[in-house]
Amino acid sequence: MDALMPIYLWAVLVTIILQRLVELVIARSNENWMKQRGGVEKGAAHYKWFVIVHTLFFASLITEVLLRNQQSFSFNYFLFAVFLLTQIGRIWCIATLGRFWNTKIIISPQFDVVKRGPYRYMKHPNYLIVGIELLVIPLLFGAWYTAMVFPMLHVLLLYVRIPIEEKAVYEHN
């Protein structure tokens, strides 16, 4: 087995991981900001599963890439373009929500639900983007098993999370 992956893909992977870590810092700051203004967290019990699944995603991706035979690797420009589009969508979601963006469900009675940007077109665009990422990123790296498992786990998590989020928003209004 050849554990070497092209350096540019390692750079992409490290960039993705660093992006997620920066997002966690932003999310924590936004969470604190909202809670200081009366925000209340809802559905906290399921949040640990998001942390577990997303951590396992990167562990699975890296493990599968290291174990895969790299002799047959070829860069897929279409998948990379889809990945770049998801990053634009991700940034659009975060920028639109501003201080209200975080990784938890936090409701504050003094703020209205955001209905601009991508949220004008659908209720949960970030969840769709993350689902696409969980498929496209592993495919970009040739990690087929990771690409099969983690989008399904994402859907299962959303099966729990979206009803909790919808109920929290409904009760807020």
Short mmCIF file of N, CA and C in Angstrom, two decimals:
data_model
loop_
_atom_site.label_atom_id
_atom_site.label_comp_id
_atom_site.label_asym_id
_atom_site.label_seq_id
_atom_site.Cartn_x
_atom_site.Cartn_y
_atom_site.Cartn_z
N MET A 1 0.84 -1.20 0.00
CA MET A 1 0.00 0.00 0.00
C MET A 1 0.88 1.25 0.00
N ASP A 2 0.51 2.17 -0.83
CA ASP A 2 1.24 3.44 -0.92
C ASP A 2 0.45 4.48 -0.14
N ALA A 3 1.01 4.98 0.95
CA ALA A 3 0.30 5.92 1.81
C ALA A 3 0.47 7.36 1.35
N LEU A 4 1.07 7.55 0.19
CA LEU A 4 1.28 8.91 -0.28
C LEU A 4 0.07 9.40 -1.07
N MET A 5 -0.37 10.57 -0.73
CA MET A 5 -1.44 11.21 -1.45
C MET A 5 -0.83 12.48 -2.02
N PRO A 6 -1.26 12.92 -3.19
CA PRO A 6 -0.71 14.17 -3.73
C PRO A 6 -0.77 15.30 -2.70
N ILE A 7 0.28 16.08 -2.64
CA ILE A 7 0.42 17.13 -1.63
C ILE A 7 -0.73 18.13 -1.69
N TYR A 8 -1.23 18.42 -2.88
CA TYR A 8 -2.33 19.38 -2.99
C TYR A 8 -3.59 18.86 -2.32
N LEU A 9 -3.79 17.54 -2.33
CA LEU A 9 -4.96 17.00 -1.64
C LEU A 9 -4.78 17.07 -0.13
N TRP A 10 -3.55 16.85 0.34
CA TRP A 10 -3.30 17.04 1.77
C TRP A 10 -3.58 18.50 2.15
N ALA A 11 -3.20 19.42 1.28
CA ALA A 11 -3.45 20.85 1.54
C ALA A 11 -4.96 21.12 1.60
N VAL A 12 -5.71 20.50 0.70
CA VAL A 12 -7.18 20.66 0.72
C VAL A 12 -7.74 20.10 2.02
N LEU A 13 -7.30 18.91 2.39
CA LEU A 13 -7.80 18.28 3.61
C LEU A 13 -7.48 19.09 4.86
N VAL A 14 -6.24 19.56 4.97
CA VAL A 14 -5.85 20.38 6.12
C VAL A 14 -6.66 21.68 6.13
N THR A 15 -6.89 22.27 4.96
CA THR A 15 -7.70 23.49 4.87
C THR A 15 -9.12 23.24 5.36
N ILE A 16 -9.71 22.12 4.96
CA ILE A 16 -11.07 21.79 5.40
C ILE A 16 -11.11 21.63 6.92
N ILE A 17 -10.16 20.92 7.47
CA ILE A 17 -10.13 20.70 8.92
C ILE A 17 -9.93 22.02 9.65
N LEU A 18 -9.02 22.85 9.18
CA LEU A 18 -8.81 24.17 9.81
C LEU A 18 -10.06 25.04 9.70
N GLN A 19 -10.73 24.97 8.56
CA GLN A 19 -11.98 25.72 8.37
C GLN A 19 -13.01 25.30 9.42
N ARG A 20 -13.14 24.00 9.61
CA ARG A 20 -14.12 23.50 10.60
C ARG A 20 -13.75 23.94 12.01
N LEU A 21 -12.47 23.94 12.34
CA LEU A 21 -12.04 24.37 13.67
C LEU A 21 -12.32 25.86 13.88
N VAL A 22 -12.06 26.68 12.87
CA VAL A 22 -12.38 28.11 12.95
C VAL A 22 -13.89 28.30 13.10
N GLU A 23 -14.67 27.52 12.37
CA GLU A 23 -16.12 27.61 12.49
C GLU A 23 -16.59 27.27 13.90
N LEU A 24 -15.95 26.29 14.54
CA LEU A 24 -16.32 25.96 15.91
C LEU A 24 -16.05 27.12 16.87
N VAL A 25 -14.96 27.83 16.64
CA VAL A 25 -14.65 29.01 17.46
C VAL A 25 -15.71 30.09 17.23
N ILE A 26 -16.06 30.33 15.98
CA ILE A 26 -17.10 31.31 15.65
C ILE A 26 -18.43 30.89 16.28
N ALA A 27 -18.77 29.61 16.15
CA ALA A 27 -20.02 29.10 16.70
C ALA A 27 -20.09 29.31 18.21
N ARG A 28 -19.00 29.02 18.87
CA ARG A 28 -18.95 29.18 20.34
C ARG A 28 -19.12 30.65 20.72
N SER A 29 -18.47 31.53 20.00
CA SER A 29 -18.60 32.97 20.25
C SER A 29 -20.05 33.42 20.03
N ASN A 30 -20.64 32.96 18.94
CA ASN A 30 -22.03 33.32 18.64
C ASN A 30 -22.99 32.73 19.66
N GLU A 31 -22.72 31.52 20.11
CA GLU A 31 -23.54 30.89 21.15
C GLU A 31 -23.52 31.74 22.42
N ASN A 32 -22.33 32.13 22.84
CA ASN A 32 -22.22 32.97 24.04
C ASN A 32 -22.93 34.31 23.86
N TRP A 33 -22.77 34.91 22.70
CA TRP A 33 -23.42 36.19 22.39
C TRP A 33 -24.94 36.06 22.49
N MET A 34 -25.49 34.99 21.90
CA MET A 34 -26.94 34.79 21.94
C MET A 34 -27.43 34.51 23.36
N LYS A 35 -26.69 33.70 24.11
CA LYS A 35 -27.11 33.38 25.47
C LYS A 35 -27.06 34.61 26.37
N GLN A 36 -26.13 35.51 26.10
CA GLN A 36 -26.07 36.76 26.87
C GLN A 36 -27.28 37.64 26.58
N ARG A 37 -27.96 37.39 25.48
CA ARG A 37 -29.13 38.17 25.09
C ARG A 37 -30.42 37.37 25.25
N GLY A 38 -30.39 36.40 26.11
CA GLY A 38 -31.60 35.64 26.41
C GLY A 38 -31.79 34.38 25.61
N GLY A 39 -30.81 34.01 24.80
CA GLY A 39 -30.92 32.79 24.00
C GLY A 39 -30.92 31.55 24.88
N VAL A 40 -31.70 30.57 24.46
CA VAL A 40 -31.83 29.32 25.21
C VAL A 40 -31.56 28.17 24.25
N GLU A 41 -30.72 27.24 24.70
CA GLU A 41 -30.40 26.08 23.87
C GLU A 41 -31.52 25.05 23.97
N LYS A 42 -31.87 24.50 22.82
CA LYS A 42 -32.89 23.44 22.74
C LYS A 42 -32.24 22.19 22.15
N GLY A 43 -32.71 21.04 22.57
CA GLY A 43 -32.25 19.77 22.01
C GLY A 43 -30.78 19.46 22.25
N ALA A 44 -30.27 19.87 23.38
CA ALA A 44 -28.85 19.68 23.66
C ALA A 44 -28.44 18.21 23.71
N ALA A 45 -29.35 17.33 24.03
CA ALA A 45 -29.00 15.91 24.20
C ALA A 45 -28.48 15.28 22.91
N HIS A 46 -28.95 15.72 21.77
CA HIS A 46 -28.52 15.09 20.52
C HIS A 46 -27.24 15.71 19.96
N TYR A 47 -26.82 16.84 20.47
CA TYR A 47 -25.68 17.56 19.90
C TYR A 47 -24.39 16.72 19.90
N LYS A 48 -24.21 15.94 20.96
CA LYS A 48 -22.99 15.12 21.04
C LYS A 48 -22.86 14.19 19.85
N TRP A 49 -23.99 13.77 19.28
CA TRP A 49 -23.94 12.86 18.14
C TRP A 49 -23.42 13.57 16.89
N PHE A 50 -23.71 14.87 16.77
CA PHE A 50 -23.13 15.64 15.67
C PHE A 50 -21.62 15.70 15.81
N VAL A 51 -21.16 15.95 17.02
CA VAL A 51 -19.72 16.01 17.28
C VAL A 51 -19.07 14.67 16.96
N ILE A 52 -19.67 13.60 17.42
CA ILE A 52 -19.13 12.26 17.19
C ILE A 52 -19.09 11.93 15.70
N VAL A 53 -20.19 12.14 15.00
CA VAL A 53 -20.26 11.80 13.57
C VAL A 53 -19.27 12.62 12.76
N HIS A 54 -19.19 13.91 13.04
CA HIS A 54 -18.28 14.75 12.25
C HIS A 54 -16.81 14.46 12.57
N THR A 55 -16.52 14.10 13.79
CA THR A 55 -15.15 13.70 14.13
C THR A 55 -14.81 12.37 13.45
N LEU A 56 -15.74 11.43 13.53
CA LEU A 56 -15.53 10.13 12.87
C LEU A 56 -15.41 10.28 11.35
N PHE A 57 -16.11 11.26 10.79
CA PHE A 57 -16.02 11.50 9.35
C PHE A 57 -14.57 11.77 8.94
N PHE A 58 -13.92 12.68 9.65
CA PHE A 58 -12.54 12.99 9.30
C PHE A 58 -11.60 11.83 9.60
N ALA A 59 -11.84 11.12 10.68
CA ALA A 59 -11.02 9.95 11.00
C ALA A 59 -11.19 8.88 9.91
N SER A 60 -12.41 8.65 9.49
CA SER A 60 -12.69 7.66 8.46
C SER A 60 -12.07 8.08 7.13
N LEU A 61 -12.23 9.34 6.78
CA LEU A 61 -11.69 9.85 5.52
C LEU A 61 -10.17 9.68 5.47
N ILE A 62 -9.50 10.11 6.52
CA ILE A 62 -8.03 10.02 6.56
C ILE A 62 -7.58 8.55 6.56
N THR A 63 -8.25 7.72 7.34
CA THR A 63 -7.88 6.30 7.40
C THR A 63 -8.08 5.64 6.04
N GLU A 64 -9.21 5.90 5.41
CA GLU A 64 -9.48 5.27 4.12
C GLU A 64 -8.48 5.76 3.06
N VAL A 65 -8.16 7.03 3.08
CA VAL A 65 -7.18 7.56 2.12
C VAL A 65 -5.82 6.91 2.34
N LEU A 66 -5.41 6.77 3.59
CA LEU A 66 -4.10 6.19 3.87
C LEU A 66 -4.04 4.70 3.52
N LEU A 67 -5.16 4.01 3.63
CA LEU A 67 -5.19 2.58 3.34
C LEU A 67 -5.43 2.27 1.86
N ARG A 68 -5.93 3.24 1.13
CA ARG A 68 -6.28 3.03 -0.28
C ARG A 68 -5.02 2.99 -1.14
N ASN A 69 -5.07 2.21 -2.19
CA ASN A 69 -3.96 2.16 -3.15
C ASN A 69 -3.97 3.45 -3.96
N GLN A 70 -2.97 4.29 -3.77
CA GLN A 70 -2.92 5.59 -4.41
C GLN A 70 -2.45 5.53 -5.87
N GLN A 71 -2.04 4.38 -6.33
CA GLN A 71 -1.56 4.27 -7.71
C GLN A 71 -2.65 4.64 -8.72
N SER A 72 -3.89 4.42 -8.36
CA SER A 72 -4.99 4.67 -9.29
C SER A 72 -5.65 6.04 -9.08
N PHE A 73 -5.03 6.89 -8.26
CA PHE A 73 -5.66 8.17 -7.97
C PHE A 73 -5.62 9.10 -9.18
N SER A 74 -6.76 9.75 -9.44
CA SER A 74 -6.80 10.81 -10.45
C SER A 74 -7.70 11.93 -9.92
N PHE A 75 -7.27 13.15 -10.14
CA PHE A 75 -8.00 14.31 -9.65
C PHE A 75 -9.27 14.50 -10.46
N ASN A 76 -10.39 14.74 -9.77
CA ASN A 76 -11.68 14.92 -10.43
C ASN A 76 -12.08 16.39 -10.34
N TYR A 77 -11.99 17.07 -11.45
CA TYR A 77 -12.28 18.51 -11.50
C TYR A 77 -13.75 18.81 -11.23
N PHE A 78 -14.64 17.93 -11.69
CA PHE A 78 -16.06 18.14 -11.44
C PHE A 78 -16.35 18.10 -9.94
N LEU A 79 -15.84 17.07 -9.24
CA LEU A 79 -16.06 16.98 -7.80
C LEU A 79 -15.44 18.16 -7.06
N PHE A 80 -14.29 18.60 -7.52
CA PHE A 80 -13.65 19.75 -6.88
C PHE A 80 -14.49 21.01 -7.09
N ALA A 81 -15.07 21.16 -8.27
CA ALA A 81 -15.96 22.31 -8.53
C ALA A 81 -17.19 22.25 -7.63
N VAL A 82 -17.77 21.06 -7.47
CA VAL A 82 -18.92 20.91 -6.57
C VAL A 82 -18.51 21.25 -5.15
N PHE A 83 -17.34 20.78 -4.74
CA PHE A 83 -16.83 21.11 -3.41
C PHE A 83 -16.69 22.62 -3.23
N LEU A 84 -16.11 23.29 -4.21
CA LEU A 84 -15.96 24.76 -4.12
C LEU A 84 -17.32 25.45 -4.04
N LEU A 85 -18.30 24.96 -4.79
CA LEU A 85 -19.66 25.53 -4.72
C LEU A 85 -20.26 25.33 -3.33
N THR A 86 -20.01 24.18 -2.73
CA THR A 86 -20.54 23.97 -1.37
C THR A 86 -19.88 24.93 -0.39
N GLN A 87 -18.62 25.25 -0.62
CA GLN A 87 -17.94 26.18 0.29
C GLN A 87 -18.52 27.59 0.15
N ILE A 88 -18.85 27.97 -1.07
CA ILE A 88 -19.50 29.26 -1.30
C ILE A 88 -20.85 29.27 -0.59
N GLY A 89 -21.61 28.18 -0.74
CA GLY A 89 -22.90 28.08 -0.06
C GLY A 89 -22.76 28.10 1.45
N ARG A 90 -21.77 27.42 1.96
CA ARG A 90 -21.51 27.37 3.40
C ARG A 90 -21.22 28.77 3.93
N ILE A 91 -20.34 29.49 3.24
CA ILE A 91 -20.00 30.85 3.65
C ILE A 91 -21.21 31.76 3.54
N TRP A 92 -22.03 31.58 2.51
CA TRP A 92 -23.25 32.37 2.34
C TRP A 92 -24.19 32.15 3.53
N CYS A 93 -24.37 30.90 3.94
CA CYS A 93 -25.22 30.59 5.10
C CYS A 93 -24.68 31.26 6.37
N ILE A 94 -23.40 31.10 6.62
CA ILE A 94 -22.80 31.65 7.84
C ILE A 94 -22.87 33.17 7.83
N ALA A 95 -22.57 33.78 6.68
CA ALA A 95 -22.60 35.25 6.58
C ALA A 95 -24.02 35.77 6.73
N THR A 96 -24.99 35.07 6.17
CA THR A 96 -26.38 35.50 6.26
C THR A 96 -26.87 35.48 7.71
N LEU A 97 -26.54 34.42 8.43
CA LEU A 97 -26.98 34.32 9.82
C LEU A 97 -26.17 35.20 10.76
N GLY A 98 -24.94 35.51 10.37
CA GLY A 98 -24.10 36.39 11.19
C GLY A 98 -23.97 35.87 12.61
N ARG A 99 -24.28 36.70 13.59
CA ARG A 99 -24.15 36.34 15.00
C ARG A 99 -25.11 35.21 15.41
N PHE A 100 -26.09 34.91 14.58
CA PHE A 100 -27.05 33.84 14.91
C PHE A 100 -26.59 32.47 14.45
N TRP A 101 -25.49 32.42 13.68
CA TRP A 101 -25.02 31.13 13.19
C TRP A 101 -24.23 30.43 14.29
N ASN A 102 -24.59 29.19 14.53
CA ASN A 102 -23.81 28.33 15.42
C ASN A 102 -24.19 26.89 15.13
N THR A 103 -23.56 25.98 15.84
CA THR A 103 -23.78 24.56 15.57
C THR A 103 -24.85 23.95 16.46
N LYS A 104 -25.43 24.76 17.31
CA LYS A 104 -26.47 24.28 18.22
C LYS A 104 -27.80 24.96 17.88
N ILE A 105 -28.85 24.50 18.51
CA ILE A 105 -30.16 25.14 18.35
C ILE A 105 -30.32 26.11 19.51
N ILE A 106 -30.23 27.38 19.21
CA ILE A 106 -30.37 28.41 20.25
C ILE A 106 -31.44 29.39 19.80
N ILE A 107 -32.44 29.53 20.62
CA ILE A 107 -33.58 30.39 20.33
C ILE A 107 -33.55 31.57 21.30
N SER A 108 -33.75 32.75 20.75
CA SER A 108 -33.81 33.94 21.59
C SER A 108 -35.12 34.67 21.31
N PRO A 109 -35.90 34.94 22.35
CA PRO A 109 -37.21 35.55 22.14
C PRO A 109 -37.16 36.94 21.52
N GLN A 110 -36.02 37.60 21.60
CA GLN A 110 -35.97 38.97 21.08
C GLN A 110 -35.56 39.06 19.61
N PHE A 111 -35.27 37.93 18.98
CA PHE A 111 -34.84 37.94 17.59
C PHE A 111 -35.78 37.13 16.71
N ASP A 112 -35.98 37.60 15.49
CA ASP A 112 -36.81 36.90 14.52
C ASP A 112 -36.01 35.85 13.77
N VAL A 113 -36.71 34.92 13.17
CA VAL A 113 -36.08 33.91 12.33
C VAL A 113 -35.55 34.60 11.07
N VAL A 114 -34.33 34.29 10.68
CA VAL A 114 -33.72 34.88 9.48
C VAL A 114 -34.37 34.27 8.24
N LYS A 115 -34.83 35.13 7.34
CA LYS A 115 -35.49 34.67 6.12
C LYS A 115 -34.93 35.39 4.89
N ARG A 116 -33.63 35.63 4.90
CA ARG A 116 -32.98 36.25 3.75
C ARG A 116 -31.83 35.35 3.29
N GLY A 117 -31.13 35.78 2.26
CA GLY A 117 -30.04 34.95 1.73
C GLY A 117 -30.57 33.59 1.31
N PRO A 118 -29.81 32.53 1.55
CA PRO A 118 -30.29 31.20 1.15
C PRO A 118 -31.52 30.75 1.95
N TYR A 119 -31.75 31.37 3.10
CA TYR A 119 -32.90 31.02 3.94
C TYR A 119 -34.20 31.56 3.36
N ARG A 120 -34.10 32.38 2.35
CA ARG A 120 -35.27 32.87 1.63
C ARG A 120 -35.83 31.75 0.75
N TYR A 121 -34.95 30.82 0.35
CA TYR A 121 -35.34 29.75 -0.57
C TYR A 121 -35.65 28.43 0.10
N MET A 122 -35.04 28.21 1.26
CA MET A 122 -35.30 26.97 2.00
C MET A 122 -34.98 27.18 3.47
N LYS A 123 -35.58 26.36 4.33
CA LYS A 123 -35.42 26.53 5.77
C LYS A 123 -34.04 26.13 6.28
N HIS A 124 -33.46 25.11 5.72
CA HIS A 124 -32.22 24.56 6.26
C HIS A 124 -31.16 24.36 5.17
N PRO A 125 -30.74 25.42 4.49
CA PRO A 125 -29.76 25.22 3.41
C PRO A 125 -28.43 24.67 3.89
N ASN A 126 -28.02 25.01 5.09
CA ASN A 126 -26.73 24.53 5.58
C ASN A 126 -26.74 23.01 5.74
N TYR A 127 -27.87 22.44 6.14
CA TYR A 127 -27.95 20.99 6.29
C TYR A 127 -27.79 20.29 4.93
N LEU A 128 -28.38 20.88 3.90
CA LEU A 128 -28.23 20.34 2.55
C LEU A 128 -26.77 20.42 2.11
N ILE A 129 -26.14 21.56 2.35
CA ILE A 129 -24.74 21.75 1.98
C ILE A 129 -23.85 20.74 2.70
N VAL A 130 -24.05 20.56 3.99
CA VAL A 130 -23.24 19.60 4.74
C VAL A 130 -23.45 18.19 4.19
N GLY A 131 -24.67 17.84 3.85
CA GLY A 131 -24.94 16.53 3.27
C GLY A 131 -24.18 16.32 1.97
N ILE A 132 -24.18 17.35 1.13
CA ILE A 132 -23.44 17.26 -0.14
C ILE A 132 -21.94 17.14 0.15
N GLU A 133 -21.44 17.92 1.10
CA GLU A 133 -20.02 17.85 1.47
C GLU A 133 -19.64 16.46 1.95
N LEU A 134 -20.50 15.85 2.76
CA LEU A 134 -20.19 14.53 3.31
C LEU A 134 -20.14 13.45 2.22
N LEU A 135 -20.71 13.74 1.07
CA LEU A 135 -20.61 12.85 -0.09
C LEU A 135 -19.43 13.24 -0.97
N VAL A 136 -19.33 14.52 -1.31
CA VAL A 136 -18.36 14.98 -2.30
C VAL A 136 -16.92 14.94 -1.78
N ILE A 137 -16.70 15.36 -0.55
CA ILE A 137 -15.33 15.38 -0.04
C ILE A 137 -14.69 13.99 -0.07
N PRO A 138 -15.35 12.97 0.45
CA PRO A 138 -14.72 11.63 0.35
C PRO A 138 -14.55 11.16 -1.09
N LEU A 139 -15.52 11.46 -1.96
CA LEU A 139 -15.37 11.05 -3.36
C LEU A 139 -14.18 11.74 -4.01
N LEU A 140 -13.96 13.00 -3.66
CA LEU A 140 -12.81 13.74 -4.17
C LEU A 140 -11.50 13.05 -3.81
N PHE A 141 -11.48 12.42 -2.64
CA PHE A 141 -10.29 11.74 -2.15
C PHE A 141 -10.30 10.24 -2.48
N GLY A 142 -11.34 9.77 -3.15
CA GLY A 142 -11.42 8.35 -3.48
C GLY A 142 -11.79 7.48 -2.29
N ALA A 143 -12.39 8.08 -1.27
CA ALA A 143 -12.79 7.34 -0.06
C ALA A 143 -14.25 6.92 -0.19
N TRP A 144 -14.48 5.85 -0.93
CA TRP A 144 -15.83 5.43 -1.28
C TRP A 144 -16.66 4.98 -0.09
N TYR A 145 -16.06 4.27 0.85
CA TYR A 145 -16.81 3.81 2.02
C TYR A 145 -17.27 4.99 2.88
N THR A 146 -16.40 5.94 3.07
CA THR A 146 -16.75 7.13 3.84
C THR A 146 -17.88 7.88 3.13
N ALA A 147 -17.82 7.93 1.81
CA ALA A 147 -18.86 8.61 1.02
C ALA A 147 -20.21 7.91 1.12
N MET A 148 -20.20 6.62 1.36
CA MET A 148 -21.47 5.89 1.49
C MET A 148 -22.06 6.01 2.89
N VAL A 149 -21.21 5.96 3.90
CA VAL A 149 -21.70 5.88 5.28
C VAL A 149 -22.13 7.24 5.85
N PHE A 150 -21.32 8.27 5.67
CA PHE A 150 -21.56 9.50 6.42
C PHE A 150 -22.72 10.36 5.92
N PRO A 151 -23.04 10.38 4.63
CA PRO A 151 -24.28 11.08 4.26
C PRO A 151 -25.52 10.43 4.89
N MET A 152 -25.49 9.10 5.00
CA MET A 152 -26.62 8.42 5.64
C MET A 152 -26.71 8.75 7.12
N LEU A 153 -25.56 8.81 7.79
CA LEU A 153 -25.57 9.19 9.21
C LEU A 153 -26.06 10.63 9.37
N HIS A 154 -25.70 11.50 8.44
CA HIS A 154 -26.16 12.89 8.45
C HIS A 154 -27.69 12.95 8.36
N VAL A 155 -28.25 12.17 7.46
CA VAL A 155 -29.71 12.13 7.31
C VAL A 155 -30.37 11.64 8.60
N LEU A 156 -29.78 10.62 9.23
CA LEU A 156 -30.33 10.12 10.50
C LEU A 156 -30.27 11.19 11.59
N LEU A 157 -29.18 11.93 11.65
CA LEU A 157 -29.07 13.03 12.62
C LEU A 157 -30.13 14.10 12.36
N LEU A 158 -30.33 14.41 11.09
CA LEU A 158 -31.32 15.45 10.75
C LEU A 158 -32.73 14.98 11.04
N TYR A 159 -32.95 13.68 10.97
CA TYR A 159 -34.26 13.12 11.30
C TYR A 159 -34.61 13.44 12.76
N VAL A 160 -33.60 13.56 13.61
CA VAL A 160 -33.80 13.94 15.01
C VAL A 160 -33.77 15.46 15.15
N ARG A 161 -32.80 16.10 14.54
CA ARG A 161 -32.56 17.53 14.78
C ARG A 161 -33.62 18.46 14.19
N ILE A 162 -34.01 18.24 12.96
CA ILE A 162 -34.93 19.18 12.32
C ILE A 162 -36.25 19.29 13.07
N PRO A 163 -36.88 18.20 13.51
CA PRO A 163 -38.11 18.37 14.30
C PRO A 163 -37.89 19.16 15.60
N ILE A 164 -36.75 18.97 16.24
CA ILE A 164 -36.46 19.72 17.46
C ILE A 164 -36.31 21.21 17.13
N GLU A 165 -35.61 21.48 16.05
CA GLU A 165 -35.41 22.86 15.62
C GLU A 165 -36.73 23.51 15.20
N GLU A 166 -37.52 22.80 14.45
CA GLU A 166 -38.82 23.34 14.01
C GLU A 166 -39.73 23.61 15.20
N LYS A 167 -39.76 22.71 16.15
CA LYS A 167 -40.58 22.90 17.35
C LYS A 167 -40.09 24.12 18.14
N ALA A 168 -38.79 24.27 18.29
CA ALA A 168 -38.24 25.42 19.01
C ALA A 168 -38.61 26.73 18.33
N VAL A 169 -38.51 26.77 17.00
CA VAL A 169 -38.86 27.98 16.25
C VAL A 169 -40.35 28.25 16.37
N TYR A 170 -41.17 27.20 16.26
CA TYR A 170 -42.63 27.35 16.37
C TYR A 170 -43.02 27.92 17.74
N GLU A 171 -42.43 27.36 18.78
CA GLU A 171 -42.73 27.82 20.14
C GLU A 171 -42.24 29.24 20.37
N HIS A 172 -41.18 29.62 19.66
CA HIS A 172 -40.61 30.97 19.77
C HIS A 172 -41.56 32.01 19.18
N ASN A 173 -42.21 31.66 18.07
CA ASN A 173 -43.08 32.63 17.37
C ASN A 173 -44.41 32.75 17.98
#
